[in-house]
Coordinates of C-alpha atoms in Angstrom, one line a residue:
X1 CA 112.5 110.5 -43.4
X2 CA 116.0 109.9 -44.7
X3 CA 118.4 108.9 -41.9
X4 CA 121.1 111.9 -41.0
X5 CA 124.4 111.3 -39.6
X6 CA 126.9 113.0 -38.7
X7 CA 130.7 113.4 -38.9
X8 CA 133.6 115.4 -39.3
X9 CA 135.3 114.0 -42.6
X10 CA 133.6 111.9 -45.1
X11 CA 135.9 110.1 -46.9
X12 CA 134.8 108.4 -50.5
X13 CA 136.5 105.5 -51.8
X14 CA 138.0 102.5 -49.7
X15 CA 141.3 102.2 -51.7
X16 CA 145.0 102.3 -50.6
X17 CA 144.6 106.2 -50.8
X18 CA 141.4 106.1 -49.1
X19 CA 141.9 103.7 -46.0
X20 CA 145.6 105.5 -45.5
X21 CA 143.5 108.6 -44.9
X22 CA 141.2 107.1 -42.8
X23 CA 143.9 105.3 -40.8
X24 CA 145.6 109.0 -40.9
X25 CA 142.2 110.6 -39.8
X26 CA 141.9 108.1 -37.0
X27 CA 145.9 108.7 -35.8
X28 CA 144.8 112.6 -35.6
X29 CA 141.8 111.6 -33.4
X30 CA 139.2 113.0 -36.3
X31 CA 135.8 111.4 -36.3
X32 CA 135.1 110.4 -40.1
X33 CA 132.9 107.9 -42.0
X34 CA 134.5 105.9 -45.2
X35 CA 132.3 104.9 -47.7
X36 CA 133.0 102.3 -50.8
X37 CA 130.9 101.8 -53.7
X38 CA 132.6 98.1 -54.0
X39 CA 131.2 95.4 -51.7
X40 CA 134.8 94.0 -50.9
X41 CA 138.5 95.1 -51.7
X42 CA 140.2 94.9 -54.6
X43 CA 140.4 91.2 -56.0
X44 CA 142.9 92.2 -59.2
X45 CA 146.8 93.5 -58.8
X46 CA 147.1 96.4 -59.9
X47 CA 149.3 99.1 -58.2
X48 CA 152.3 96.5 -56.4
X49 CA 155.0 99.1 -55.5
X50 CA 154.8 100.6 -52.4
X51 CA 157.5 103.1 -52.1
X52 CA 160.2 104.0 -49.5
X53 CA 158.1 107.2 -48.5
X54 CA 154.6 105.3 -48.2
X55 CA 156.5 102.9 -46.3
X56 CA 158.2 106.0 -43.6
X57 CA 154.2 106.7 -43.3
X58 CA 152.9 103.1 -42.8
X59 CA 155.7 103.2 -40.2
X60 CA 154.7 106.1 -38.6
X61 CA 151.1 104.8 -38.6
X62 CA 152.2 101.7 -36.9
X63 CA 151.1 99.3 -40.6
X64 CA 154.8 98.8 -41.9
X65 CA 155.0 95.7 -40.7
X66 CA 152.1 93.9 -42.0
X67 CA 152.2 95.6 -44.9
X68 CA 155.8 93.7 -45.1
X69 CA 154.5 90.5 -44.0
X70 CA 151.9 90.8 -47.1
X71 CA 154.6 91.7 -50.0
X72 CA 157.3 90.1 -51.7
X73 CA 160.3 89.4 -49.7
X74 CA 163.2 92.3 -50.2
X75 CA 165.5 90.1 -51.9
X76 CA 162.9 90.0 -54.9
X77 CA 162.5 93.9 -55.5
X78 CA 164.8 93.7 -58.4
X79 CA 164.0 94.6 -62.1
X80 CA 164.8 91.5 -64.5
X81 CA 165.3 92.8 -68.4
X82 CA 165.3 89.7 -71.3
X83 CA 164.2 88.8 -74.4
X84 CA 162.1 86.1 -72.4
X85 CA 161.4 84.7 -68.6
X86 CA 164.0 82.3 -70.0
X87 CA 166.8 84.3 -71.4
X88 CA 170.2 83.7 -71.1
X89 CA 171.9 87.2 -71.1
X90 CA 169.1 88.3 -68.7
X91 CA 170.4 91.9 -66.8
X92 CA 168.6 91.8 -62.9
X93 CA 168.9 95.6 -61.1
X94 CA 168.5 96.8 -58.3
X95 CA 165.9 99.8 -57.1
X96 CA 166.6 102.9 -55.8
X97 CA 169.7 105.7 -57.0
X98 CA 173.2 105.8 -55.9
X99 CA 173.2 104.7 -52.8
X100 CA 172.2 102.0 -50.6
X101 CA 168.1 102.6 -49.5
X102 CA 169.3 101.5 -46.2
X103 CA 171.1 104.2 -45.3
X104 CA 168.6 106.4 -46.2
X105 CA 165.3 105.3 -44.8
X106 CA 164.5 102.9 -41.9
X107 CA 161.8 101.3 -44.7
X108 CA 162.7 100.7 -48.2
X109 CA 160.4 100.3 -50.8
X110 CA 158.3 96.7 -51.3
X111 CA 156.0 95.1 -53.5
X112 CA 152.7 94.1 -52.1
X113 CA 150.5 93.8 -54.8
X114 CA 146.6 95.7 -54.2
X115 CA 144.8 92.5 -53.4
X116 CA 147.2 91.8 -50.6
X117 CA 147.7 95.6 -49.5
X118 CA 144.2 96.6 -49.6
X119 CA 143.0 93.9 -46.4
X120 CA 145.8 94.7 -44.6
X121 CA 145.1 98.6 -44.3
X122 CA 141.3 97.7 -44.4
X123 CA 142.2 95.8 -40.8
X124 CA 143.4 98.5 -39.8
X125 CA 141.6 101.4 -40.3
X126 CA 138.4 99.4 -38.8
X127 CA 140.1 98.9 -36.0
X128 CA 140.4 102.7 -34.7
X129 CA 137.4 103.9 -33.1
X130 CA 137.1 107.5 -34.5
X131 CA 136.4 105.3 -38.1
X132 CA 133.0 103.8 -39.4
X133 CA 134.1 101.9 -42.3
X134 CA 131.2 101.6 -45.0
X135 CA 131.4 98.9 -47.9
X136 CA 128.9 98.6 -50.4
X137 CA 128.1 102.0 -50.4
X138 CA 128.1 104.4 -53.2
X139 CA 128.2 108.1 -52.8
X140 CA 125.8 109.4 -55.2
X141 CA 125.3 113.7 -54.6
X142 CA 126.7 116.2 -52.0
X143 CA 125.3 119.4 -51.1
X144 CA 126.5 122.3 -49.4
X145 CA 123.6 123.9 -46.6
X146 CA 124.6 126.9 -44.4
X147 CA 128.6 126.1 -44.7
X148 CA 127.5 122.2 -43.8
X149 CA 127.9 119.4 -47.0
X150 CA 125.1 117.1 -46.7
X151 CA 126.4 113.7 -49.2
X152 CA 123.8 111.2 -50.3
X153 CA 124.8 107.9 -49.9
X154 CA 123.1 104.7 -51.7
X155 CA 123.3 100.8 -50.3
X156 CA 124.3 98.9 -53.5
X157 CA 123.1 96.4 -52.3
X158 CA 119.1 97.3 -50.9
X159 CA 118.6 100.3 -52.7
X160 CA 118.7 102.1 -48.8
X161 CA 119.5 106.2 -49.3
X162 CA 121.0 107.9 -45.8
X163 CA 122.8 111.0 -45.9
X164 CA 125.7 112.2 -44.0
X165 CA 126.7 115.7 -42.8
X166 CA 130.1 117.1 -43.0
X167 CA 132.2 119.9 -42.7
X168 CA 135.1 118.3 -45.3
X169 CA 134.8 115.4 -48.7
X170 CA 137.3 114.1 -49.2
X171 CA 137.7 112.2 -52.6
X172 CA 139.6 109.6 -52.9
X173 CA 137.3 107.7 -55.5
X174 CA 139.6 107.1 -58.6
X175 CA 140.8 108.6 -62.0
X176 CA 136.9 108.2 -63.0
X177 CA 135.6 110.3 -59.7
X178 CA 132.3 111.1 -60.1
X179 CA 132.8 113.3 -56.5
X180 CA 135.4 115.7 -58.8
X181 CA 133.4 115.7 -62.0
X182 CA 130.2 117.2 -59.4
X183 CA 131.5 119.7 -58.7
X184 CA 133.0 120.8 -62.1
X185 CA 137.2 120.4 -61.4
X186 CA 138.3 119.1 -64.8
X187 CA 141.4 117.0 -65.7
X188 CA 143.9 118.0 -68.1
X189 CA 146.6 116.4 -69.6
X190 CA 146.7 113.5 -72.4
X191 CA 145.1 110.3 -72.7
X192 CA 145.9 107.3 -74.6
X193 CA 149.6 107.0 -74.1
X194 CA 149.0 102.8 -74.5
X195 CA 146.7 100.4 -74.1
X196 CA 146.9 97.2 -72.5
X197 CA 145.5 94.1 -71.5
X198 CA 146.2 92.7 -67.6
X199 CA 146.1 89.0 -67.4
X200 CA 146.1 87.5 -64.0
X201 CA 147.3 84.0 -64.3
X202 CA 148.5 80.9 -62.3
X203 CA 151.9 78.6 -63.8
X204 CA 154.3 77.5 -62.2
X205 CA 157.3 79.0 -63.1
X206 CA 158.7 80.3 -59.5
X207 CA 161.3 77.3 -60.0
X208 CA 162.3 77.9 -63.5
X209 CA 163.0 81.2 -62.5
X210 CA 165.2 81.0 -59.3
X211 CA 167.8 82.3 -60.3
X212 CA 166.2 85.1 -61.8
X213 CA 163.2 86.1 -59.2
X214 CA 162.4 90.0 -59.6
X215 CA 159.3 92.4 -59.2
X216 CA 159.3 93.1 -62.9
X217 CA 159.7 91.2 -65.6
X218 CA 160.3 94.0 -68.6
X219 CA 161.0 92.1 -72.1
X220 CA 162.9 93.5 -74.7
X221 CA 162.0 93.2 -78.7
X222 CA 160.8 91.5 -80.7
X223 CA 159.1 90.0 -77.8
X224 CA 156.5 92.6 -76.2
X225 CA 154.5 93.4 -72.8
X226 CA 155.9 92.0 -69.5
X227 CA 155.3 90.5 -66.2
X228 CA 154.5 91.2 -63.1
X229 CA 155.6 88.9 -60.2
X230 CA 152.4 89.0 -57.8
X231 CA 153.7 85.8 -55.2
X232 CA 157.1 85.0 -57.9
X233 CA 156.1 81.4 -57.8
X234 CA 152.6 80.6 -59.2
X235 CA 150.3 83.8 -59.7
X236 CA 151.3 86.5 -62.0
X237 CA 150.4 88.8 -64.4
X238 CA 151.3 89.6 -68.1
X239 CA 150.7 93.1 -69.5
X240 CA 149.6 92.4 -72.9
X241 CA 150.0 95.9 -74.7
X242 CA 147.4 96.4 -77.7
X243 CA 145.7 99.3 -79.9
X244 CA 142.4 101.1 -79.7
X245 CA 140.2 98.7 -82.0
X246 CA 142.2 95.3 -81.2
X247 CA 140.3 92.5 -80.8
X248 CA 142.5 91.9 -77.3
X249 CA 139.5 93.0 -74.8
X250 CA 137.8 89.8 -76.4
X251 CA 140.3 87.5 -76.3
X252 CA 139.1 83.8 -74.8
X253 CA 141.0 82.4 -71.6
X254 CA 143.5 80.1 -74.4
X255 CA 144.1 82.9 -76.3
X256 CA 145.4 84.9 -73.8
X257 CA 147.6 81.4 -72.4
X258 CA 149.0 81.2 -75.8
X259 CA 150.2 85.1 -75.5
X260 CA 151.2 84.3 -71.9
X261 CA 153.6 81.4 -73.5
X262 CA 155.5 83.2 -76.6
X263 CA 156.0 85.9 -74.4
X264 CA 157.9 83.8 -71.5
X265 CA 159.6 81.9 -74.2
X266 CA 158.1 78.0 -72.7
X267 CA 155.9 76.9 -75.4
X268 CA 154.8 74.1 -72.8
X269 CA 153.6 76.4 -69.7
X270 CA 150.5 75.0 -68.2
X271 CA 148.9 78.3 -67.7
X272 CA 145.6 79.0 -66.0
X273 CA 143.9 82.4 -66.8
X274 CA 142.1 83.7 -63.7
X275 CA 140.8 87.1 -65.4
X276 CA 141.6 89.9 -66.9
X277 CA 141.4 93.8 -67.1
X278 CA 141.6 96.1 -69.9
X279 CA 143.6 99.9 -69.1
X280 CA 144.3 102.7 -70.6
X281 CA 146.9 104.6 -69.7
X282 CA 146.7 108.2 -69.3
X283 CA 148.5 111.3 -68.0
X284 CA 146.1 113.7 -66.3
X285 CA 146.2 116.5 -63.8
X286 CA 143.2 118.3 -61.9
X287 CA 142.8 121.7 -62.5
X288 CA 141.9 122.3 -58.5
X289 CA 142.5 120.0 -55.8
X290 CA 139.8 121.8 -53.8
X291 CA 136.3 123.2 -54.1
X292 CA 134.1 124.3 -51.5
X293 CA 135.0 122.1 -48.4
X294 CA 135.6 119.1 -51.2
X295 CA 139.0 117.8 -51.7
X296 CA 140.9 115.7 -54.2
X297 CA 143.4 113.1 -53.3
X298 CA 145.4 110.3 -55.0
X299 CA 144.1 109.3 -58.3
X300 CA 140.9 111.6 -58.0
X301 CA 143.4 114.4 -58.7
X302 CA 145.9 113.3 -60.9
X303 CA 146.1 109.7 -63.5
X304 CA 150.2 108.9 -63.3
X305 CA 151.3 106.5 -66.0
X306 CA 152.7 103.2 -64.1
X307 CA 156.2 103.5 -65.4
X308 CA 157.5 104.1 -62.8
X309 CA 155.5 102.8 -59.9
X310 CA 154.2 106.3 -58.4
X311 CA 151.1 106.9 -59.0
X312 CA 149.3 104.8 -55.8
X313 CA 152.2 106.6 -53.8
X314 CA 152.0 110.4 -55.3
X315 CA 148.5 109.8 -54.0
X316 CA 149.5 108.4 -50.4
X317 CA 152.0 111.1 -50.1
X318 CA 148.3 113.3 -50.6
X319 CA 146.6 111.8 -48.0
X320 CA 149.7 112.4 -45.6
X321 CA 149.8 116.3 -46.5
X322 CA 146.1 116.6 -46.6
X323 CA 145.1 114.7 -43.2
X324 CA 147.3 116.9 -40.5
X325 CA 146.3 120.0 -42.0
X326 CA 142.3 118.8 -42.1
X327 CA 142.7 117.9 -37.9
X328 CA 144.5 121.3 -37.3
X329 CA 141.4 123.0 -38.6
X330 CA 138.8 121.1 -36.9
X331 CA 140.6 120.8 -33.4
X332 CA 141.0 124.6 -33.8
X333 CA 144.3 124.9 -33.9
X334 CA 144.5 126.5 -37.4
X335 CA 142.2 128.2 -39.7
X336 CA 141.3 127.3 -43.0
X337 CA 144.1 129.3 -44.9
X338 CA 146.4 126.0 -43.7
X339 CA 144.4 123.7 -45.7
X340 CA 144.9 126.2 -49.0
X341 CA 148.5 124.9 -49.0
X342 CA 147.3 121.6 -49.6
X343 CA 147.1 122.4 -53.5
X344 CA 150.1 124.5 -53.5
X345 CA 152.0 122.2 -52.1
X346 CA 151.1 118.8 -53.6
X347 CA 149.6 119.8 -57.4
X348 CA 153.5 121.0 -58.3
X349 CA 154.4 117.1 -57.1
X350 CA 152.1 115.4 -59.3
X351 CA 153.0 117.4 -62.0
X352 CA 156.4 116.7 -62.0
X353 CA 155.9 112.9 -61.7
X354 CA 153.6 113.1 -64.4
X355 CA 156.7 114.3 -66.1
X356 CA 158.8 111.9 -65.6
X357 CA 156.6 108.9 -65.7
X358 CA 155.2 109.9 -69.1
X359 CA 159.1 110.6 -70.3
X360 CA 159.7 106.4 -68.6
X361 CA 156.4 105.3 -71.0
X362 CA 158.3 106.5 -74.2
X363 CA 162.0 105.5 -73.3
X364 CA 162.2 102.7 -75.8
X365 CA 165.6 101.5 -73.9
X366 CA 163.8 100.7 -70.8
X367 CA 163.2 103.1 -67.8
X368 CA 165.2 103.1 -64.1
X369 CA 162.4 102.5 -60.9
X370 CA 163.7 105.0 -58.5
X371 CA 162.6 104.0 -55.2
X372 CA 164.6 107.5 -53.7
X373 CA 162.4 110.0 -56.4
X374 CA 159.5 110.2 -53.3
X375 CA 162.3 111.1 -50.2
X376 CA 163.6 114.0 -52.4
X377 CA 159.3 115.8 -51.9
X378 CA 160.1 119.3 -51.0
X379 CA 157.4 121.9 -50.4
X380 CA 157.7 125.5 -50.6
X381 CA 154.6 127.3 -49.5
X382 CA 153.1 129.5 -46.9
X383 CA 153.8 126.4 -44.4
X384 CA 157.6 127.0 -45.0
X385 CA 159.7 129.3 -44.0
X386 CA 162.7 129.4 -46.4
X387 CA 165.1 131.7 -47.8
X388 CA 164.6 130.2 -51.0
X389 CA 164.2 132.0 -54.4
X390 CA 162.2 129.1 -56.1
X391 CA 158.8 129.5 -54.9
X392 CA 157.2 125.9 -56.1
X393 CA 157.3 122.8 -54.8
X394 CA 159.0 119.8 -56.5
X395 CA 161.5 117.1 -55.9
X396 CA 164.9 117.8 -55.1
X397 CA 166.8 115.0 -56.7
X398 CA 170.3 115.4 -55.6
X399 CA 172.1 112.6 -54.3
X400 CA 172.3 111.3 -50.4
X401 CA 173.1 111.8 -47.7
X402 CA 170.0 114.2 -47.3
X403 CA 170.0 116.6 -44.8
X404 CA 167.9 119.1 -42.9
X405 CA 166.0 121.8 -45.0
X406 CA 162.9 123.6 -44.7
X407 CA 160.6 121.8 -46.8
X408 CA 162.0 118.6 -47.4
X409 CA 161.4 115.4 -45.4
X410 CA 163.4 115.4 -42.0
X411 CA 165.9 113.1 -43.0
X412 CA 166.6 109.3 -41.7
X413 CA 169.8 108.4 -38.9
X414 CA 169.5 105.8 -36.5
X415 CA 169.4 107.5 -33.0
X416 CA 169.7 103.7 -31.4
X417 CA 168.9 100.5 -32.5
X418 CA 165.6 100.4 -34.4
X419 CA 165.0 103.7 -33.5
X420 CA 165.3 106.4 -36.5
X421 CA 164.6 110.5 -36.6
X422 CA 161.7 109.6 -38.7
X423 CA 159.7 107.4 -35.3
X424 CA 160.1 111.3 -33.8
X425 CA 157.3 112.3 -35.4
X426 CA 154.3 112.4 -33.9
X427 CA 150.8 113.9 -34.3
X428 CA 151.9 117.5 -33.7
X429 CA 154.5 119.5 -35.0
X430 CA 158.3 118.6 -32.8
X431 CA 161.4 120.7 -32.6
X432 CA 164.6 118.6 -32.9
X433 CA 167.5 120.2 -31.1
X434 CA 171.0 119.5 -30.5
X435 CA 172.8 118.5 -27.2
X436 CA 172.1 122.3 -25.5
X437 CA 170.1 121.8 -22.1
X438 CA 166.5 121.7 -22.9
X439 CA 165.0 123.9 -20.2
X440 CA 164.1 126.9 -21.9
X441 CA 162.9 125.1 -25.1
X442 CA 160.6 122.8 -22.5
X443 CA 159.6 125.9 -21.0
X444 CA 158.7 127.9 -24.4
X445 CA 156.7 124.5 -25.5
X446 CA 154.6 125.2 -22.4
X447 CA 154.1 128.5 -23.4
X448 CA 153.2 127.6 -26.7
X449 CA 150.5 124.9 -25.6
X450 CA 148.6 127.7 -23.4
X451 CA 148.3 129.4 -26.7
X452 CA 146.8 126.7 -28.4
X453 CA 150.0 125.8 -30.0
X454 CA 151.2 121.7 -29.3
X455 CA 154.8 121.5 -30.0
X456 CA 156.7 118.9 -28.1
X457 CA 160.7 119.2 -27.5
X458 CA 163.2 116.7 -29.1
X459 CA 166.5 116.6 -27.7
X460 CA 168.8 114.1 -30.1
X461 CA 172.1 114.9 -29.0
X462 CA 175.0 116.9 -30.8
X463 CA 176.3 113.6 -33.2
X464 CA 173.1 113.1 -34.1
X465 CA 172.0 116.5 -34.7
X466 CA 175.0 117.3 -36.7
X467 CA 174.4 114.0 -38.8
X468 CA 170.6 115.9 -39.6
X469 CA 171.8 119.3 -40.1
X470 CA 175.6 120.2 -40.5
X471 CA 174.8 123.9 -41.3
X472 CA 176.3 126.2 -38.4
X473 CA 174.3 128.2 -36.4
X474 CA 171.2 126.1 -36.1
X475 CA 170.2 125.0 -33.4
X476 CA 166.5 123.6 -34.0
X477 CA 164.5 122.2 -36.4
X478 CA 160.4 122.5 -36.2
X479 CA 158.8 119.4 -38.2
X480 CA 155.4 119.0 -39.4
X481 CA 153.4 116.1 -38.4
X482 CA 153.8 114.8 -41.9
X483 CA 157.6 114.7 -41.5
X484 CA 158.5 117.5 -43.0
X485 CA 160.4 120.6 -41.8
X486 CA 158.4 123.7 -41.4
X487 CA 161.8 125.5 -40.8
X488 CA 165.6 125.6 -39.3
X489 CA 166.4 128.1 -36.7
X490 CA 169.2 129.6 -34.9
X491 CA 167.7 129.8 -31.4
X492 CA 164.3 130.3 -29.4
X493 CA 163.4 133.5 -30.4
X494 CA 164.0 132.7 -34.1
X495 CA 161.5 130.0 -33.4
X496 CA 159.0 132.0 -31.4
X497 CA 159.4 134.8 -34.4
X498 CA 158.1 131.8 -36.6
X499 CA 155.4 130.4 -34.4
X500 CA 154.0 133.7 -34.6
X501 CA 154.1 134.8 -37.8
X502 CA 152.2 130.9 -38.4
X503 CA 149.8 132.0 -35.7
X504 CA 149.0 135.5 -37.7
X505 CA 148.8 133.0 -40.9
X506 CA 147.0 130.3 -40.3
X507 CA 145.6 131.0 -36.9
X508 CA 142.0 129.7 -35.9
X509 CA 139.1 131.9 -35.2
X510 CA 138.6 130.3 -31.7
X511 CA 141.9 131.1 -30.8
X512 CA 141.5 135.0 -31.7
X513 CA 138.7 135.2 -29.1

């Protein structure tokens, strides 16, 4: 008899999207299994840019700083533009918009490239007990019996079939996801955009480059491709762009070392191939995030061209909306309608960065990386209250400073020394008030947690309140435990009026009896 176990989540695919939900999962207290078809993590590059919002969430997971330890250091996130590696009239930018990162997030963006990444959230999501962390196993059916899905999973490696019941998938399990074609959700969009060959190398050319060091390495014509700095001193990777029909996917390992050599303009590199992968690069979007208890996330749901850097982090930015909403429904605190806002809140996102990354892969002057884009997420949906005439979700990209507004992220301001808004956040939803005495807001938190309802009570100070929210008349702000803002108020029965209306919403079925 196959062997049946049982859980609440079943997350497939061990990925950056896949172990930040299952490190999310495990914050939330949800029992979950992760399974992998791949016997280890990822040995190639990749996706390197972690952004400045995936960063706010490895913080608030307690990863940032390991994460940091495994990327570049911060003086090397720049952007280098040349004709070669060795050009004299190089330009060298900066990330980011306008204004400093700094003064808008306590973590700016990084590069840790996927092979580094990948152990470091691994370590960490093994290391929470509500996890079982599966390698080498393939997900290869899923079932739905009496409102239960029952998922086959295969042992690459023995052949060994156990299944696993659950009441949520979730699919994290790439741009090919067999878990989304199962159950019919097709991708649309276009495909093709450019092809190109990644070749991981070894050379030494951290010294020639000192004065130079960058992330990227874009060239300009008549030279072609680029590279990518994975440790800027002696492993890298050229992107070696090519046409349906080349001969590139054949190319032998001095073939490719002669590209690697015209391209950084040092005809005398000692270069040592260590492999290479052939991409296409496409711009896709899923019709439905969610079918029957089975939900799309990261790259399952949408392909983002990499000009730009977002794709990895559109779909972390996923796993953050998706995971508080999935343990709010299975603790009973919420019924299913919260989890519908998942789609309506995330697809418009993806979307729009498909937009913009497609418009980067066509600019033939070069494209900016904007590690602000992610901060400016703002969500309009049932899980909002706003005022608002524009009733989709998108990315507000006006300039800093941010400040407070339903939907959007609670913006960043030092309280004290190492401490910012953002470490506020916790695992359920907090209302940030101003300098009033917090008696009655303590009180009506108590009230609220009889009901089922776990709010805690913030109290950050007038300065520091006024920095968040200048708008007068409010008095509170009630956060998600994503980090966003559910809503601004004026007072406690603005609040309670909102807390109920959520409770008529989205309330659980438990809690109605």
């Amino acid at each position: 008899m196959t062997k049946l176990e049982h859980t609440e989540v079943l997350v497939v695919g061990g990925g950056p999207v896949g172990l930040t939900m299952s490190i999310l999962l495990s914050r939330y207290g949800i029992d979950h299994i992760l399974v992998e078809r791949r016997n280890e993590t990822s040995t190639h590059p990749k996706a390197r840019g972690v952004s400045a919002r995936s960063m706010e969430i490895f913080r608030r997971c307690g990863v940032a700083e390991d994460v940091a330890r495994a990327g570049l250091p911060a003086s090397h996130v720049s952007f280098y533009r040349g004709s070669s590696l060795v050009d004299p009239d190089f330009v060298r930018a900066s990330p980011g918009g306008d204004t400093e990162l700094d003064a808008v997030t306590p973590t700016p963006g990084l590069i840790c490239a996927q092979n580094e990444l990948e152990p470091v959230l691994l370590t960490h999501a093994k290391a929470r007990g509500e996890a079982r962390i599966a390698f080498g196993a393939r997900h290869i059916g899923v079932d739905e019996r009496a409102g239960v899905l029952i998922s086959t999973i295969e042992d690459v490696n023995t052949g060994d079939v156990r299944q696993v019941s659950s009441r949520f998938v979730v699919a994290c399990d790439g741009i090919g996801s067999a878990t989304r074609a199962r159950v019919g959700i097709a991708m649309k969009g276009t495909t093709g955009l450019g092809r190109y060959l990644s070749i991981r190398f070894k050379a030494p050319l951290g010294r020639l480059l000192a004065d130079r060091l960058s992330a990227s390495y874009f060239l300009t014509p008549p030279a072609v491709g680029g590279f990518m700095a994975i440790d800027n001193d002696v492993e890298w990777i050229y992107q070696y762009p090519y046409t349906e029909g080349s001969d590139a996917e054949r190319l032998s390992d001095e073939e490719c070392a002669a590209l690697i050599r015209t391209a950084a303009g040092i005809g005398g590199l000692d270069v040592e191939v260590i492999d290479t992968m052939a991409w296409r690069m496409d711009a896709l979007l899923a019709e439905s995030y969610c079918r029957g208890g089975i939900f799309l996330v990261g790259d399952a749901a949408h392909a983002i061209p990499p000009t730009g850097g977002h794709g990895m982090n559109t779909g972390i930015g996923d796993a953050d909306n998706l995971a508080w909403k999935m343990a709010a429904v299975i603790r009973g605190e919420a019924g299913p309608a919260l989890l519908d806002t998942y789609e309506v809140e995330r697809r418009p996102i993806a979307e729009q960065i498909i937009d913009i990354s497609s418009r980067n892969s066509r600019a033939a002057g070069g494209y900016r990386i904007d590690d602000q884009l992610l901060l400016g997420t703002r969500y309009r949906s049932a899980a909002v209250q706003t005022d608002s005439t524009d009733g989709t979700s998108g990315l507000d990209r006006s300039k800093p400073p941010f400040r407070a507004d339903p939907g959007k992220r609670l913006p960043h301001t030092w309280l004290r020394p190492e401490v910012s808004t953002l470490d506020l956040v916790g695992c359920n939803a907090i209302v940030v008030v101003n300098g009033e005495d917090s008696t009655e807001w303590n009180a009506l938190a108590n009230v609220a947690q009889r009901e089922g309802i776990s709010i805690r009570i913030e109290n950050i100070g007038d300065e520091s309140f006024g920095a968040l929210c200048p708008k007068p008349g409010v008095s509170g702000i009630l956060v998600r435990p994503d980090g966003h803002i559910a809503a601004c108020f004026t007072g406690i029965p603005a609040l309670i009026e909102f807390l109920e209306a959520a409770c008529r919403m989205f309330g659980s079925a438990s809690r109605d009896q």
